[in-house]
Structure formats: structure tokens, C-alpha cells
Amino acid sequence: MDLSIFGDPFMQKAILAAFLGGVACATVGVFVVLMGISFIGVCLAHAAFAGALLGVLLGFNPMLGAFLFSLGTAAIIGPLASRGELNLDTSIGVLFSLMLGLAFLFMGLMHGTKPLGLIWGSILTVSRTDLIWLGIVASAVVAIVVLFYKEIQAVIFNREIALAVGIPAGFIIYGILFLTGSTITVSLSPIGGLLIFSLIINPAAAAYQLTYSLKKMFLLSAIFGVVSGWIGLLASYLFNAPTGAAIVVTSSLIFGLATLFSPKRKVKKWRVKDEPSRVL
Amino acid sequence: MRNNGDFTNIAVKIERAVVSYREHVALRDVSLEINKGEFLGIIGPNGAGKTTLLSLINGLGKLVQGNVWVLGHSISGGSVNGIRKRVGYVAQLQNTDPRMPITVREVVMVGRYGQLGLFRRPHKTDRIVVDKMLELVGMSHLAKRPIGHLSGGEQQRVAIARALAQEPEMLLLDEPTASLDWRAQGELLELVRRIHESQNLTTMFVTHDLNALPDTCDRLVLMKEGRIWQQGQPELVLKQDILSQLYDAPISIQEHEGRLVFLKAG
């Protein structure tokens, strides 16, 4: 097996992108999984995708479009989520389908193959600018989790209780949505709009199966995210398969294995005592 | 209007409060004073505004009209976060995912977080308070267990420990015994009584279930349709005709082993 390709600069950039993207997505994924807001995450991912396409269509930076669209969506969902007004599921459903519709609309108005790159991503052609942005967002995500760990822990456990003990829960929730939107935005071009979400949810969902400690869950999730990216890269090189897809399949496999060996699924065995149940 | 009048002996003063959620008016022109150290019971049928009244006090409810002072501070305008840190709140038992990655000790520690403020980690003194409160509610032996693995009664004890870890001046209890079995209910009421006395608290206890009413209440507030319908000492208001009117259902009271037992009659 010739692995000398991993010495090439473009491959090294891809390895670094997989590391940074894996850490950022998997860390944000812990919020998404524990707060039960997967659907919000999918919605933000599609909003970012639609925004990026609009950027391509109108000739401005796609990343700016992605950022504005995902944050705009988060700003609409945020109040809905924190006040509990309207039916949250329904309103996210409406937004989600709108974003998907806009994405297809913008694609329909365009020609060429550039939109395809945003759907599937292209980690092998990741640019220096992409890497810098990935690095900034990944560092910010990790720094914020470390700095606000106790507030995040309280909000994840129970928003109402967090508010009642005097924690600015609304601020924390908006922060989490902001981080999720930013992470999706910077991961869009290396990983792709349709694939990004599996890299957010699978590593965190796998970590969730394995531990009762939030700290360990953050750590395991980040490790799974990075490992998914690296194994996916290797597999795509070995089997000449699309990289993004290989990363998604790897992260799903890790989730499958974690579920299979989850200590949380084990049923405690008990011995039937001698005393029979009585019928009166 | 931060310090209005003399609040040395008054924990809460509510003046002509109106709260409404869109078309629904939850509280209509409610005025109430609660003395420091008082144990106040709030009873009434579902939808009478009991929970809304509690939510005014920790600033989670939205005041449309009127004034509210808690522990000497007006919460009609300024920051309510400061007040929330001094008021412990226990809601009714909530569904917790059994796989939620948070232990009993961590849940109680959440009670310290508000006072600690941003960017500060729990110190040894915080851990000592947490251990003390776990001991007080008899949950020390379960400290390392995931919260979702505890029974309903145990989770409510942990919730009380969490509220006490705030070292609050007031304790708000909103149907804390709902959906607990008889034994857990009895034990929790006994715990609430003991804590009220030993921790020098002002306590407000909300329940729709007359049999879940602690017999230590100094005063009862009877709520109906968003108003304070009557109030007074328990022995004066816990009468068959008053309660039957309050709940729009015939209620009979019997005495059993020195305790009042409430039955739905007819």
C-alpha cells in the first residue's frame, strides 16, 4: 500500500481540515444531541447551504451568504425555542423546507458545477482561507465550551432550572445556536451542505452511548469526529471513493459500534427470589 | 423604586398584579404580602393561577400591571437575576432522560452556579455546601449516580438539595409531590417541614391536592380563576363549604389520627 500521498501538501491540508472540522462539528454536536435540537441543526445546515448558493449566484463570498443565512435562521428559531411559543417542530419544519426550496431555486438559476461542490464538499481541494476560518471557529468552539462549561451543563440539563438559579440561560442558548451556525458555515466547503450534519450528530450520538460524564462525552465526541474524518480520508483514497461520503459512512459505523457496545443498553440481570407472587 | 418602604419583616409584597398570556388572563389584580419566615400554602383548582403567582416571585412570569417586591427589591423593572440567586425553586417532577450525562452531585452543584457567576469554577467551599445539602435530604449515598437513574421521590429530594445549595432566603415549591407515591410524598413533606424550620426560610408551597398540604402552613391562600379568593389560617379556611366552593365539587373533611383527610364526597 503506497501511502506516500499523505506527504503531499494538499493531503496534509485535508488531514488538518478533517481534524479542525471534526473537533468543531463533534463538539457542537454534543449540544445538538443533548438538547434534542437535531432538527434545528438540520435546518441551520440547509440555511447555510442556501445562503452559500445565493453568494455563488450573485457573485459575493459564498461563506458570507452561508453565515448570514444560518445566523438569520438561528435568530428566528432562537426566540421560538426559548419562549416555547408556537409549535417549535412545525415552525422549524416550515423554515427547513423553505431553505431547501431556496437552495434548489438558486441552483436552478445557476449554471455549471460549482453548486455541486457545496453539496458534497471537497476536502481535498480545501483552500488556505478555508483552513484559517476552520481553525478560528474550532478554537472558538473549544474555548467557549471550556469557559462556559458550567452554564452550558446547567442549560443542557434543564433550561427552566438554569434560569431559576440565576444563569442567563437565554444568552447561553443563543450562543449555542450561533456556534452551531458558524461551525456549519466554515465546514460547508470542505465537507458539504448535505454531509455536514452527519459529522455533527454521529460522533456526539456515539459518545452519548458510552458515558455518563459530560466532560468525557465532549472528549469522546471530538475524538470520534476527528477519527471519522481521518479514516474517511484514508478509505476514500484506498477505494477511490468520494471523500465526504466516506467520512459520513465512517462516522455512522462508529455510531453503530458505540450503540452495539453501549453500557447504557445493558439490562441488569436479577435472580428470581424464592418467594412466589401471591394471588388472593 | 428599589427600596420602597420598610421591608425588614416582609419577604414579598405584591401590589395589584396582572399577568396575561396572550388572550388568557392568568392573574387578575392580585395583592399579597408574605412575612419573612412564614410558611405559606397556596391551594386551588387547576388553572387558578397558583404557578403564575410563584413565577412572579422568581421573575419568570411577565407582569403586565402592578408591582412586585421580593426581598426588598422591585422586580418590576431591574435585573431579576440577582433575586433568582436568592430564591430556591423546586418544580414538579420532570421527565429526565435516564441516559443524561449528569450526576446527582453535579445537579446539586447547579444550584451554586448562579451565585458563582460567569468564568468562576466551583471551589472547595461550594463542594462542602453541596455535600451538606445532599446529607440533609438523605441522598449522599447516591451522589455519583446519573440523575436519570433515580426514582421520582429521590429526584425530588435532589431538586430540593439543589435549591438549598443556593443558600436561598426563600423556597418556592410548585407541586413538588405531584406524581410521587404515598410514601415518597409523606417523606418529602416531612423533609420540607424540617428544612423550613432548620434553614430559617420563607416558604411558599403550591398544590392542588389538599392531602399533599403540609400541616405546618402558617397561612393558606385560596386561589380561583386568577384571583385570591380567600386567605387565612388553615383551621379557619379548611372547611367543607369553603373548599367545596373553591373546587366546585363537594368535598368532605374527616379527622384521622390527628390529621385532616380530604375526600371527594358524593
Tab-separated table of C-alpha atoms in Angstrom, chain A residues 34 83-86 146-151 153-154 156-158 160-168 171-172 208-209 211-215 217 264, chain B residues 22 58 60 81 84-85 87 89 91 94 96-103 106-107 110-111 113-114 116-122 146-147 149 162 166:
chain	number	residue	atom	x	y	z
A	34	LEU	CA	-28.256	16.581	24.450
A	83	ARG	CA	-40.167	31.122	24.647
A	84	GLY	CA	-41.857	27.926	23.627
A	85	GLU	CA	-44.439	29.852	21.663
A	86	LEU	CA	-45.995	28.307	18.574
A	146	VAL	CA	-14.189	25.456	28.464
A	147	LEU	CA	-15.082	28.995	29.624
A	148	PHE	CA	-18.842	28.468	29.942
A	149	TYR	CA	-18.768	24.797	30.872
A	150	LYS	CA	-20.881	25.092	33.997
A	151	GLU	CA	-23.527	27.314	32.394
A	153	GLN	CA	-24.025	21.987	31.652
A	154	ALA	CA	-26.898	23.639	33.556
A	156	ILE	CA	-28.352	21.251	28.825
A	157	PHE	CA	-29.730	19.636	31.991
A	158	ASN	CA	-32.788	21.862	32.294
A	160	GLU	CA	-36.017	26.295	33.384
A	161	ILE	CA	-33.848	25.325	36.344
A	162	ALA	CA	-30.855	27.130	34.853
A	163	LEU	CA	-32.972	30.291	34.652
A	164	ALA	CA	-34.345	29.807	38.147
A	165	VAL	CA	-30.883	29.629	39.757
A	166	GLY	CA	-29.903	32.890	38.050
A	167	ILE	CA	-27.968	31.665	34.991
A	168	PRO	CA	-28.524	33.747	31.827
A	171	PHE	CA	-27.834	34.085	26.349
A	172	ILE	CA	-26.315	30.593	26.519
A	208	TYR	CA	-23.721	9.639	24.254
A	209	GLN	CA	-23.984	5.855	24.169
A	211	THR	CA	-20.568	7.725	29.061
A	212	TYR	CA	-22.485	9.371	31.898
A	213	SER	CA	-19.936	12.176	32.188
A	214	LEU	CA	-20.464	15.330	30.145
A	215	LYS	CA	-16.716	16.084	30.065
A	217	MET	CA	-18.778	12.996	26.216
A	264	LYS	CA	-26.345	2.076	28.811
B	22	ARG	CA	-51.986	36.427	25.017
B	58	ASN	CA	-38.577	34.489	40.777
B	60	LEU	CA	-40.047	34.045	35.366
B	81	ASN	CA	-31.116	37.529	38.080
B	84	ARG	CA	-33.286	34.442	41.404
B	85	LYS	CA	-29.994	33.622	43.102
B	87	VAL	CA	-34.785	32.252	45.778
B	89	TYR	CA	-37.277	26.902	43.194
B	91	ALA	CA	-40.928	22.384	40.272
B	94	GLN	CA	-39.973	16.284	35.353
B	96	THR	CA	-35.317	13.242	32.791
B	97	ASP	CA	-33.648	11.161	30.112
B	98	PRO	CA	-32.161	8.185	32.007
B	99	ARG	CA	-29.054	8.464	29.838
B	100	MET	CA	-28.492	12.174	30.557
B	101	PRO	CA	-24.773	12.561	31.365
B	102	ILE	CA	-25.060	14.409	34.665
B	103	THR	CA	-24.662	13.004	38.162
B	106	GLU	CA	-23.483	17.813	39.561
B	107	VAL	CA	-27.218	18.572	39.599
B	110	VAL	CA	-26.009	23.690	39.514
B	111	GLY	CA	-27.606	25.448	42.488
B	113	TYR	CA	-23.665	28.255	39.609
B	114	GLY	CA	-25.864	31.349	39.729
B	116	LEU	CA	-20.637	31.819	41.390
B	117	GLY	CA	-21.245	33.883	38.284
B	118	LEU	CA	-19.570	33.556	34.900
B	119	PHE	CA	-15.965	32.383	34.487
B	120	ARG	CA	-15.630	31.083	38.054
B	121	ARG	CA	-15.255	27.436	38.838
B	122	PRO	CA	-16.708	25.766	41.941
B	146	PRO	CA	-26.652	9.584	36.970
B	147	ILE	CA	-29.710	11.687	37.886
B	149	HIS	CA	-31.404	6.567	37.315
B	162	ARG	CA	-30.202	21.867	44.537
B	166	GLN	CA	-28.238	28.273	46.525
